[in-house]
JSON list of C-alpha atoms in Angstrom, two decimals:
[
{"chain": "A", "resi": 150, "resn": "UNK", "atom": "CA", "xyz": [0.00, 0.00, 0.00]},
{"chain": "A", "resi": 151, "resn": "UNK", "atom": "CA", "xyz": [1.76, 3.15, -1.36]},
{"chain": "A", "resi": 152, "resn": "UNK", "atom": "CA", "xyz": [0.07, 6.15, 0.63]},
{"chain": "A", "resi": 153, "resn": "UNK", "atom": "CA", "xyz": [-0.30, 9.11, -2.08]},
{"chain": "A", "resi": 154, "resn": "UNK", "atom": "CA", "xyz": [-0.91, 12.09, -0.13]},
{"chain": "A", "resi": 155, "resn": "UNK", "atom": "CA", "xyz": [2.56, 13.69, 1.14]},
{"chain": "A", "resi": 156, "resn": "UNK", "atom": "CA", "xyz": [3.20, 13.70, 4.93]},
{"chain": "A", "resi": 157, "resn": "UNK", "atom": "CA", "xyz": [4.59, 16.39, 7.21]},
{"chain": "A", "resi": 158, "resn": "UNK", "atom": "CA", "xyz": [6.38, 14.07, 9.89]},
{"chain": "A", "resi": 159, "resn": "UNK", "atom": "CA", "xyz": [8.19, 15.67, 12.96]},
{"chain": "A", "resi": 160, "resn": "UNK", "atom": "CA", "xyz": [10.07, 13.26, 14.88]},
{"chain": "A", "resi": 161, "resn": "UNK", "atom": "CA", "xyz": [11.35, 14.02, 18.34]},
{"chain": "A", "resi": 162, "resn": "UNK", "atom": "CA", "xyz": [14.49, 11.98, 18.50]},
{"chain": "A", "resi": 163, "resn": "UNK", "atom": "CA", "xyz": [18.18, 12.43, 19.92]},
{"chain": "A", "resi": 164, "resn": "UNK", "atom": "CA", "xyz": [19.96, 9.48, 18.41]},
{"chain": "A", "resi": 165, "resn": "UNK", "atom": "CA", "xyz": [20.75, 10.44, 14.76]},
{"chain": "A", "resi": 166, "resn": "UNK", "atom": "CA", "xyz": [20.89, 6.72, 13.94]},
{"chain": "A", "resi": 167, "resn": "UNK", "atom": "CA", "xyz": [17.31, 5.87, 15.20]},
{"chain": "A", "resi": 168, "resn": "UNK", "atom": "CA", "xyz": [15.83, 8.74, 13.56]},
{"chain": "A", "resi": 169, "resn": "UNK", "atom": "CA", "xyz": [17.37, 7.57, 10.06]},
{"chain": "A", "resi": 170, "resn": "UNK", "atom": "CA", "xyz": [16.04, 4.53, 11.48]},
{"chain": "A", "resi": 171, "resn": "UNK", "atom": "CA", "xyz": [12.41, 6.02, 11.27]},
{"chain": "A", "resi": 172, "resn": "UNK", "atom": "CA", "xyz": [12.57, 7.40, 7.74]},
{"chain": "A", "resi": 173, "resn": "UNK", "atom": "CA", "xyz": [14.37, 4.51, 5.90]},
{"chain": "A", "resi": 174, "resn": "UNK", "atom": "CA", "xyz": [11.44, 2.26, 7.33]},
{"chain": "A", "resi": 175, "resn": "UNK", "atom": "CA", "xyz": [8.42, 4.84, 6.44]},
{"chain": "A", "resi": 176, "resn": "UNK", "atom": "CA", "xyz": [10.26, 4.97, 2.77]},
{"chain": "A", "resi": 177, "resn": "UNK", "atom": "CA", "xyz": [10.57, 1.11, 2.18]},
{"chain": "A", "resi": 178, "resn": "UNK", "atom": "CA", "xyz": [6.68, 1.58, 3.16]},
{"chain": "A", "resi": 179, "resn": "UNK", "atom": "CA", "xyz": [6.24, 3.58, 0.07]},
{"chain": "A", "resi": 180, "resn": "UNK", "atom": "CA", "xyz": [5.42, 6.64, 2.49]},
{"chain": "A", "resi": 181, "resn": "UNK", "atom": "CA", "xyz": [5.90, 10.22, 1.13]},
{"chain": "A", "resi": 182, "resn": "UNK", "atom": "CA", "xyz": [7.20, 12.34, 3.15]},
{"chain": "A", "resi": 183, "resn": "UNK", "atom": "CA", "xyz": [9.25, 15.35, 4.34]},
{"chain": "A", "resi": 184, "resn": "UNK", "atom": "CA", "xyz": [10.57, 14.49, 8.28]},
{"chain": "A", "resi": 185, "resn": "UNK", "atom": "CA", "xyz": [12.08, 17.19, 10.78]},
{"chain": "A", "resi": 186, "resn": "UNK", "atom": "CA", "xyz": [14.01, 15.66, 13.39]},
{"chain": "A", "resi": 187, "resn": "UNK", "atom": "CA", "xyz": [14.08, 18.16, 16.41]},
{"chain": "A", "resi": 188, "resn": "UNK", "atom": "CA", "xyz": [15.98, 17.33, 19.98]},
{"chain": "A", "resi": 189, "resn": "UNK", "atom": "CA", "xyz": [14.85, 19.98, 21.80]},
{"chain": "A", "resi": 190, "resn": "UNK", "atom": "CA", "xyz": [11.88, 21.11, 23.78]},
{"chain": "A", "resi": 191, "resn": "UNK", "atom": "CA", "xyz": [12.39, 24.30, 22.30]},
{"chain": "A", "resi": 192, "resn": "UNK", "atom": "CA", "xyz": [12.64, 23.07, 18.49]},
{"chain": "A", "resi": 193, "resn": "UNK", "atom": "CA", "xyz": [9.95, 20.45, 19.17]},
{"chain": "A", "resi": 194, "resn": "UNK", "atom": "CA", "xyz": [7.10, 23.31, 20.40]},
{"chain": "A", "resi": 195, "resn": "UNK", "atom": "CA", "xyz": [8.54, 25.72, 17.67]},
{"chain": "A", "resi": 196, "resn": "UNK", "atom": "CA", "xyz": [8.10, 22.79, 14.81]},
{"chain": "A", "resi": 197, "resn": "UNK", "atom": "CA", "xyz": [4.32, 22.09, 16.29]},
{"chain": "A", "resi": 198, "resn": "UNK", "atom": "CA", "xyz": [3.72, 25.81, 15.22]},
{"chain": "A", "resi": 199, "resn": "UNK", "atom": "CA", "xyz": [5.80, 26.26, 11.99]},
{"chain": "A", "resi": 200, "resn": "UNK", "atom": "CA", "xyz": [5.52, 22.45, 10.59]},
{"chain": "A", "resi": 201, "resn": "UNK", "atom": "CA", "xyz": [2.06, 21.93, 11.33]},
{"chain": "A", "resi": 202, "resn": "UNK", "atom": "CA", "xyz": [3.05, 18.10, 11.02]},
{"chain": "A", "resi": 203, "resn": "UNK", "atom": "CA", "xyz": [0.46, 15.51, 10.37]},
{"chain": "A", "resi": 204, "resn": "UNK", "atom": "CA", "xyz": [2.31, 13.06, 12.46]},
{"chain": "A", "resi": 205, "resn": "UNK", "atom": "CA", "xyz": [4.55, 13.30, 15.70]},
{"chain": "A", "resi": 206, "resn": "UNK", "atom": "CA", "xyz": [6.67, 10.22, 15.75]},
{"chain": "A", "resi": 207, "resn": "UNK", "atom": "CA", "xyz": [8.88, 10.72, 19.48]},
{"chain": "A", "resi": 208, "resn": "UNK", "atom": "CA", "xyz": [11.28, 9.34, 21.45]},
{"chain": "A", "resi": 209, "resn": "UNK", "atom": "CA", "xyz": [10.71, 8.99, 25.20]},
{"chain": "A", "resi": 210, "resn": "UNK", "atom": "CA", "xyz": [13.72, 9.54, 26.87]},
{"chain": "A", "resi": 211, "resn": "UNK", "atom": "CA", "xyz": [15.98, 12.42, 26.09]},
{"chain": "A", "resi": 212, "resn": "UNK", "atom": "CA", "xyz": [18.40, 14.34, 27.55]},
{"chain": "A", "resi": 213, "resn": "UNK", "atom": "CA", "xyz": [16.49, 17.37, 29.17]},
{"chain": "A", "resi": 214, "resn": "UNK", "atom": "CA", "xyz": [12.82, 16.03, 28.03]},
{"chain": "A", "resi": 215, "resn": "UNK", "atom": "CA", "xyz": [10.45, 13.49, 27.77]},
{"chain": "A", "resi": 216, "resn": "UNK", "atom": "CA", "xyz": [8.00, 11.47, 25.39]},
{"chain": "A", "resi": 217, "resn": "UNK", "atom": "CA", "xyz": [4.95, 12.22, 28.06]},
{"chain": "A", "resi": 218, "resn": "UNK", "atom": "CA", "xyz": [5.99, 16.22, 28.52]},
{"chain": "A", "resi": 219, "resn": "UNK", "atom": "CA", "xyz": [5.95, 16.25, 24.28]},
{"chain": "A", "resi": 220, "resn": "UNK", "atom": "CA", "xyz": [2.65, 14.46, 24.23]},
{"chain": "A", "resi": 221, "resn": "UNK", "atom": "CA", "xyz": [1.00, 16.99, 26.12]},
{"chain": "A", "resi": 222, "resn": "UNK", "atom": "CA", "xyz": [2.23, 19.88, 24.38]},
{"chain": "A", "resi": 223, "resn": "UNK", "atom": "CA", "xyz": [1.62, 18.51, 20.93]},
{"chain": "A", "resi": 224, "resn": "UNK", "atom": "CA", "xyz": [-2.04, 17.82, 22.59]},
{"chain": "A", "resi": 225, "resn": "UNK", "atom": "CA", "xyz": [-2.16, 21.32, 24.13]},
{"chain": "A", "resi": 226, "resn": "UNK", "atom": "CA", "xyz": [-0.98, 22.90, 20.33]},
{"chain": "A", "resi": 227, "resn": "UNK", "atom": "CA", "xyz": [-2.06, 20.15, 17.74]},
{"chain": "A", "resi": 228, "resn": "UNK", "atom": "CA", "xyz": [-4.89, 18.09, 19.18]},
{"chain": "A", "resi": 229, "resn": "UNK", "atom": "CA", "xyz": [-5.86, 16.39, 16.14]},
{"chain": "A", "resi": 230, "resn": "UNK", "atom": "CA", "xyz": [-1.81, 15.14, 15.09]},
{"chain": "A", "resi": 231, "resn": "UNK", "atom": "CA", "xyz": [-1.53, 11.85, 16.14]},
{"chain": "A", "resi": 232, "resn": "UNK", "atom": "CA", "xyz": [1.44, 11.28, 18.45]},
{"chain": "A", "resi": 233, "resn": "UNK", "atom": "CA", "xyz": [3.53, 7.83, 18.48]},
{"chain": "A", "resi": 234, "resn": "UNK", "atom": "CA", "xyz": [6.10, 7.02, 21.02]},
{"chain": "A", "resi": 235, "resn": "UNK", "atom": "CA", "xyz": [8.99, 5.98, 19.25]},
{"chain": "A", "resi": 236, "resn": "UNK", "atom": "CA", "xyz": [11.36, 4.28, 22.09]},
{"chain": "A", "resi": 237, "resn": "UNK", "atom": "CA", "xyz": [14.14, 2.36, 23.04]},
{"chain": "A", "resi": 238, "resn": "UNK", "atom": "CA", "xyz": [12.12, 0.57, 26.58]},
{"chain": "A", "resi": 239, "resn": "UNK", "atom": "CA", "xyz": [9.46, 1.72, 28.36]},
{"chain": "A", "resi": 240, "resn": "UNK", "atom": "CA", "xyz": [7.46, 0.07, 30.84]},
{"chain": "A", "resi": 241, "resn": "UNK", "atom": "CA", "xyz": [4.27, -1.62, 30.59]},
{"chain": "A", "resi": 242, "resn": "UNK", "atom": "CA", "xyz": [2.95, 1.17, 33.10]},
{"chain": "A", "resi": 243, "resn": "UNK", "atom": "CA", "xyz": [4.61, 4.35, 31.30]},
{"chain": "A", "resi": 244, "resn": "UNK", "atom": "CA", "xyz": [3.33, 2.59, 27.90]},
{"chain": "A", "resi": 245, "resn": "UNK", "atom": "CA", "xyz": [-0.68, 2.02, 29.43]},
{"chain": "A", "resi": 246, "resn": "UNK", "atom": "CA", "xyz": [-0.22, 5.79, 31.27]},
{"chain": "A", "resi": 247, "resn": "UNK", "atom": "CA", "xyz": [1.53, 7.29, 27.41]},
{"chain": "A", "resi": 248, "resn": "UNK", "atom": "CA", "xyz": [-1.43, 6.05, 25.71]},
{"chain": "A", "resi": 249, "resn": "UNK", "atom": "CA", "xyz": [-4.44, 7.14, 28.02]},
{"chain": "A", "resi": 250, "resn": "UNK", "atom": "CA", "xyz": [-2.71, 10.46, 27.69]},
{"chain": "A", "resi": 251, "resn": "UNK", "atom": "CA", "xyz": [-3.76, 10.32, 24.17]},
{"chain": "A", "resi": 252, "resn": "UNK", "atom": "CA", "xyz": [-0.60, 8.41, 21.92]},
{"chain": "A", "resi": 253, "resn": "UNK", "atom": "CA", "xyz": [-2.04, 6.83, 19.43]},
{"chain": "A", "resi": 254, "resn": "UNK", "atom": "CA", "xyz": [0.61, 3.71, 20.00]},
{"chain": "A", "resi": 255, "resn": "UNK", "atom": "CA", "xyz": [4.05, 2.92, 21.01]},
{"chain": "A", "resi": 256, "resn": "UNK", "atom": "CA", "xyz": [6.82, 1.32, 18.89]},
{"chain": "A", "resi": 257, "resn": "UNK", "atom": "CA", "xyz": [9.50, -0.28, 20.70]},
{"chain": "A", "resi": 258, "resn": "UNK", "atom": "CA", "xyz": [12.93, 0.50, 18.45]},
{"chain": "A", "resi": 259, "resn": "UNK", "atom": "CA", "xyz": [13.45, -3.17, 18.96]},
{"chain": "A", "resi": 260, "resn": "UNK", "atom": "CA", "xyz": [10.31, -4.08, 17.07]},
{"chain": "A", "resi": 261, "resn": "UNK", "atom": "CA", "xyz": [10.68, -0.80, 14.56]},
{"chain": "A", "resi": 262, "resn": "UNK", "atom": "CA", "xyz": [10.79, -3.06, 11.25]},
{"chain": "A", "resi": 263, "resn": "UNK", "atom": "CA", "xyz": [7.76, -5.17, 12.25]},
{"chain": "A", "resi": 264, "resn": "UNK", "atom": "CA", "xyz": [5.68, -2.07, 14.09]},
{"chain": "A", "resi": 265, "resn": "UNK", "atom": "CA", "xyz": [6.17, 1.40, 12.84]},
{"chain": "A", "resi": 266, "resn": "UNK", "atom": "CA", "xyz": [4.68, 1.27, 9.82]},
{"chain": "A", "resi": 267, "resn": "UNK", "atom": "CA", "xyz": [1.76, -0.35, 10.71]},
{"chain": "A", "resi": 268, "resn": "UNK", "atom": "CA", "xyz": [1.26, 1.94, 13.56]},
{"chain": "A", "resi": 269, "resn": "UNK", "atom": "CA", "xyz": [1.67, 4.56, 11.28]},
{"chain": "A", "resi": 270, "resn": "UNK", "atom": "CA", "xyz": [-0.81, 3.31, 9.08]},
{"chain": "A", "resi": 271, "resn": "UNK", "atom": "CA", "xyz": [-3.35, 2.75, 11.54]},
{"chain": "A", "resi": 272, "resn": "UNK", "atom": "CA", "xyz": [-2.81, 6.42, 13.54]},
{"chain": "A", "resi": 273, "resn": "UNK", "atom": "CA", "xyz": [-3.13, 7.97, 10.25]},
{"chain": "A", "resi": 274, "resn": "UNK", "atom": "CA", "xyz": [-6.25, 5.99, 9.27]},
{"chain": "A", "resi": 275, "resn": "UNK", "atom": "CA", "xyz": [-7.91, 7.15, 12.42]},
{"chain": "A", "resi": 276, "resn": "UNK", "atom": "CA", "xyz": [-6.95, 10.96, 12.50]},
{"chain": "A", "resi": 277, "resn": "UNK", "atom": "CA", "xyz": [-8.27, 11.06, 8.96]},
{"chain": "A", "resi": 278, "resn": "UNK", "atom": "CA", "xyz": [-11.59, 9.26, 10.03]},
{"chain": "A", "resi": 279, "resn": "UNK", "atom": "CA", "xyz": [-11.54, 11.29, 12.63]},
{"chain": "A", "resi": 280, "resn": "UNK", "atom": "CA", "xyz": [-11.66, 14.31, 10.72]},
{"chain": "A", "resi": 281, "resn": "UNK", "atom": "CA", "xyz": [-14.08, 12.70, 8.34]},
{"chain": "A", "resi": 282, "resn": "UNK", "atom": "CA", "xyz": [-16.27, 12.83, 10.80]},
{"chain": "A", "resi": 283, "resn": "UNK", "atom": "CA", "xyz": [-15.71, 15.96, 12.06]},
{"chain": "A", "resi": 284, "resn": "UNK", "atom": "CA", "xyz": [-16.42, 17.03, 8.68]},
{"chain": "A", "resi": 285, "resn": "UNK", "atom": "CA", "xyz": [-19.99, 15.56, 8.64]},
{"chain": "A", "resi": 286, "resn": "UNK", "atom": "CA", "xyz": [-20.89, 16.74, 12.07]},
{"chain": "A", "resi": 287, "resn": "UNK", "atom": "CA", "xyz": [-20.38, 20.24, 10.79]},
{"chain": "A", "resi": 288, "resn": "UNK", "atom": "CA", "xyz": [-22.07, 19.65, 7.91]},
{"chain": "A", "resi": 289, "resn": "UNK", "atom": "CA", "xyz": [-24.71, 18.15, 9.80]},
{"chain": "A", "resi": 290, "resn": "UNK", "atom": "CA", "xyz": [-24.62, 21.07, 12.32]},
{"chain": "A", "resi": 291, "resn": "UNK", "atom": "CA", "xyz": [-25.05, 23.00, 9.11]},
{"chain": "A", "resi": 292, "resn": "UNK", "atom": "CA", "xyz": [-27.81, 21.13, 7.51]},
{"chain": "A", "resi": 293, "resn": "UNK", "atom": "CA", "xyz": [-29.93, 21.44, 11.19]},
{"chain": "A", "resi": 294, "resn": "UNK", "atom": "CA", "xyz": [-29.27, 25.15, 11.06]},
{"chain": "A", "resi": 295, "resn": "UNK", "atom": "CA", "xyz": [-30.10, 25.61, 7.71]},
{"chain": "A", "resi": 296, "resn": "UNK", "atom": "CA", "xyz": [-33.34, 23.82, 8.18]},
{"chain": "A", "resi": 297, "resn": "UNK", "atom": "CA", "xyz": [-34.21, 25.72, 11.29]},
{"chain": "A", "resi": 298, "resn": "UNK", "atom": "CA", "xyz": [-33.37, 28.79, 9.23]},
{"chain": "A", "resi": 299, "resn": "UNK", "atom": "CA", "xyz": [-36.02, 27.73, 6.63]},
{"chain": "A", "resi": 300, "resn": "UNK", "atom": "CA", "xyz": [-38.44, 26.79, 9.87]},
{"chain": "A", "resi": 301, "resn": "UNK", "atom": "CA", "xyz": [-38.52, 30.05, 11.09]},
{"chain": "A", "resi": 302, "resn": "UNK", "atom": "CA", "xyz": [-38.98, 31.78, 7.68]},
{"chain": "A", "resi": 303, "resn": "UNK", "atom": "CA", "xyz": [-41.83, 29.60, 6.73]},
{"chain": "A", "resi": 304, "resn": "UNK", "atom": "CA", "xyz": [-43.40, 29.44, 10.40]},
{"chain": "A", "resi": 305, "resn": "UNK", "atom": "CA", "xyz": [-43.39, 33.43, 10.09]},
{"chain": "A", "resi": 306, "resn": "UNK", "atom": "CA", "xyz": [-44.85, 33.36, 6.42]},
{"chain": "A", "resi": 307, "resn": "UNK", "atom": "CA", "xyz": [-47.87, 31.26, 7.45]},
{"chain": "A", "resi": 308, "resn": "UNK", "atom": "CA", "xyz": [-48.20, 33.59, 10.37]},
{"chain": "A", "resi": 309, "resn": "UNK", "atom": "CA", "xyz": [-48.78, 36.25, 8.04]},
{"chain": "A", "resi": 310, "resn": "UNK", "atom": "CA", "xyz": [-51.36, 34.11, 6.16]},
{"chain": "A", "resi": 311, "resn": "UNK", "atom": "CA", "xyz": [-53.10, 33.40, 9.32]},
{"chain": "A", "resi": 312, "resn": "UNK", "atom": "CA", "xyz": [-53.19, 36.92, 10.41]},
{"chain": "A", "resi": 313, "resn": "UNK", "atom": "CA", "xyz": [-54.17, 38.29, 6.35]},
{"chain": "A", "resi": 314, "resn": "UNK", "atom": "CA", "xyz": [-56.88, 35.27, 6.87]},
{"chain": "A", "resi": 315, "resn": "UNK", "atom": "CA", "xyz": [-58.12, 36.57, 10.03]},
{"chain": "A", "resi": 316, "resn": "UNK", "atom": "CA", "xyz": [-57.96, 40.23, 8.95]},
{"chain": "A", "resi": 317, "resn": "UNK", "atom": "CA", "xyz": [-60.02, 39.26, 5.84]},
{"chain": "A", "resi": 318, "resn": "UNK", "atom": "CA", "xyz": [-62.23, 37.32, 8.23]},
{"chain": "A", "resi": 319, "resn": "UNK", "atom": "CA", "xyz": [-62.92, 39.97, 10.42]},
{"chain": "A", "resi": 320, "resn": "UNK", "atom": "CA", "xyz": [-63.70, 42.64, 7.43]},
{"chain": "A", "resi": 321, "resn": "UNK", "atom": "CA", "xyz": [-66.51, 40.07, 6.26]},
{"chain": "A", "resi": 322, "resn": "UNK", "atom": "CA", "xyz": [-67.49, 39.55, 9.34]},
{"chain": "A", "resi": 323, "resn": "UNK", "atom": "CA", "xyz": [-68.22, 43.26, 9.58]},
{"chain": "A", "resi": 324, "resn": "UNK", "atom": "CA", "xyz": [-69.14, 43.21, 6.23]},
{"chain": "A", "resi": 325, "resn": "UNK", "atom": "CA", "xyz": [-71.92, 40.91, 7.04]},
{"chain": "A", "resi": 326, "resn": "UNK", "atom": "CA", "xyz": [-73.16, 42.56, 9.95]},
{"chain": "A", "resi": 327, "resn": "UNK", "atom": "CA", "xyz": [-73.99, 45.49, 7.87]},
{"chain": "A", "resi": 328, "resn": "UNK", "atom": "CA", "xyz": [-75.69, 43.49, 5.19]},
{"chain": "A", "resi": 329, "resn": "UNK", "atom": "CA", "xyz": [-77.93, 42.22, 7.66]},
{"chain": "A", "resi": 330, "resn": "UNK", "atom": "CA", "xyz": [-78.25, 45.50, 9.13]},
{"chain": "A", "resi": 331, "resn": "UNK", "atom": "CA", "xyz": [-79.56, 47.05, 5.90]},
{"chain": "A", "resi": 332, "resn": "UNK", "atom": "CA", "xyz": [-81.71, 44.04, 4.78]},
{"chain": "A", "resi": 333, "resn": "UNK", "atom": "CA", "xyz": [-83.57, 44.36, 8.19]},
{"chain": "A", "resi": 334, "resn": "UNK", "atom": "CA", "xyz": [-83.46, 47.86, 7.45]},
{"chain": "A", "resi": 335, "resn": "UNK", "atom": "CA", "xyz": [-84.86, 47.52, 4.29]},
{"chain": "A", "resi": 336, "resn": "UNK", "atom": "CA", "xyz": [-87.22, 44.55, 5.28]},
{"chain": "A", "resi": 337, "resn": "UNK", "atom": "CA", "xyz": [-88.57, 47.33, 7.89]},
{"chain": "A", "resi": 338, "resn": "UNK", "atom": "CA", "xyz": [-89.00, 50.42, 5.42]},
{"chain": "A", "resi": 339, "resn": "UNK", "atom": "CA", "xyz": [-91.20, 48.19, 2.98]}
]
């Protein structure tokens, strides 16, 4: 499965080698891509706002940050990017408390050849059913709205009607009241 749309990948990694790692795996998935491997806190939140990635791939332990501090800026900044932990061991507890953070999965580096691309596949799959969805709950927002719009505009045109009707009612009404009036009238002179 070659995946045709072109991917914005930032990948939070300090080992050179693992992060080459990364890429020559996504590209022997037939993945394209353009990756920007950041080390820092301060070049990871900068990326978030200049990159605009459509994947985070990171690393968990690094010199003077972490894989759970990243998640929850890239949530705080880029809530809809999914986020995979890309890392060298991690505990069964850090993985569990990584993922109800909101990762979308972890990849061991161990197990990169077997699970990153599939992981990939599958995180990318959901953020873009995700947004699919999105999509038709606005448009279904819309739709509602639209149809209440027409509601109201119709409600308030037969309200008019009613009250012409009831006008026109009332003139004959009237209208017959004086007809009666002037055929007693008349009924009386003669």
């Amino acid at each position: 499965l070659i995946v045709a749309e072109f991917l914005r990948i930032l990948v939070l990694e300090d080992n050179p080698v693992d992060a080459e790692l990364v890429q020559f795996e996504l590209n022997e998935a037939g993945f394209s891509f353009t990756a920007n491997i950041v080390q820092t806190e301060e070049d990871f939140v900068q990326e978030l706002l200049e990159f605009s990635p459509d994947l985070i791939l990171s690393d968990y332990d690094l010199p003077r940050y972490n894989g759970a501090l990243a998640l929850a800026e890239a949530r705080r900044r880029c809530p809809d990017t999914p986020f995979i932990l890309v890392t060298g061991a991690v505990s069964e507890d850090r993985a569990i408390e990584i993922l109800t953070q909101g990762a979308k999965d972890y990849v061991l580096k161990s197990r990169l050849q077997q699970r990153l691309v599939p992981a990939v596949r599958r995180a990318l799959a959901e953020a873009e059913e995700q947004k699919a969805r999105r999509k038709a709950e606005e448009e279904l927002r819309a739709a509602h709205k639209n149809l209440e719009s027409q509601v109201a505009e119709r409600t308030a045109e037969l309200q008019r009607q009613i009250e012409h009707r009831r006008q026109i009612e009332e003139a004959l009404l009237r209208y017959n009241e004086r007809l009666e009036l002037l055929s007693y009238t008349a009924s009386r002179l003669l």
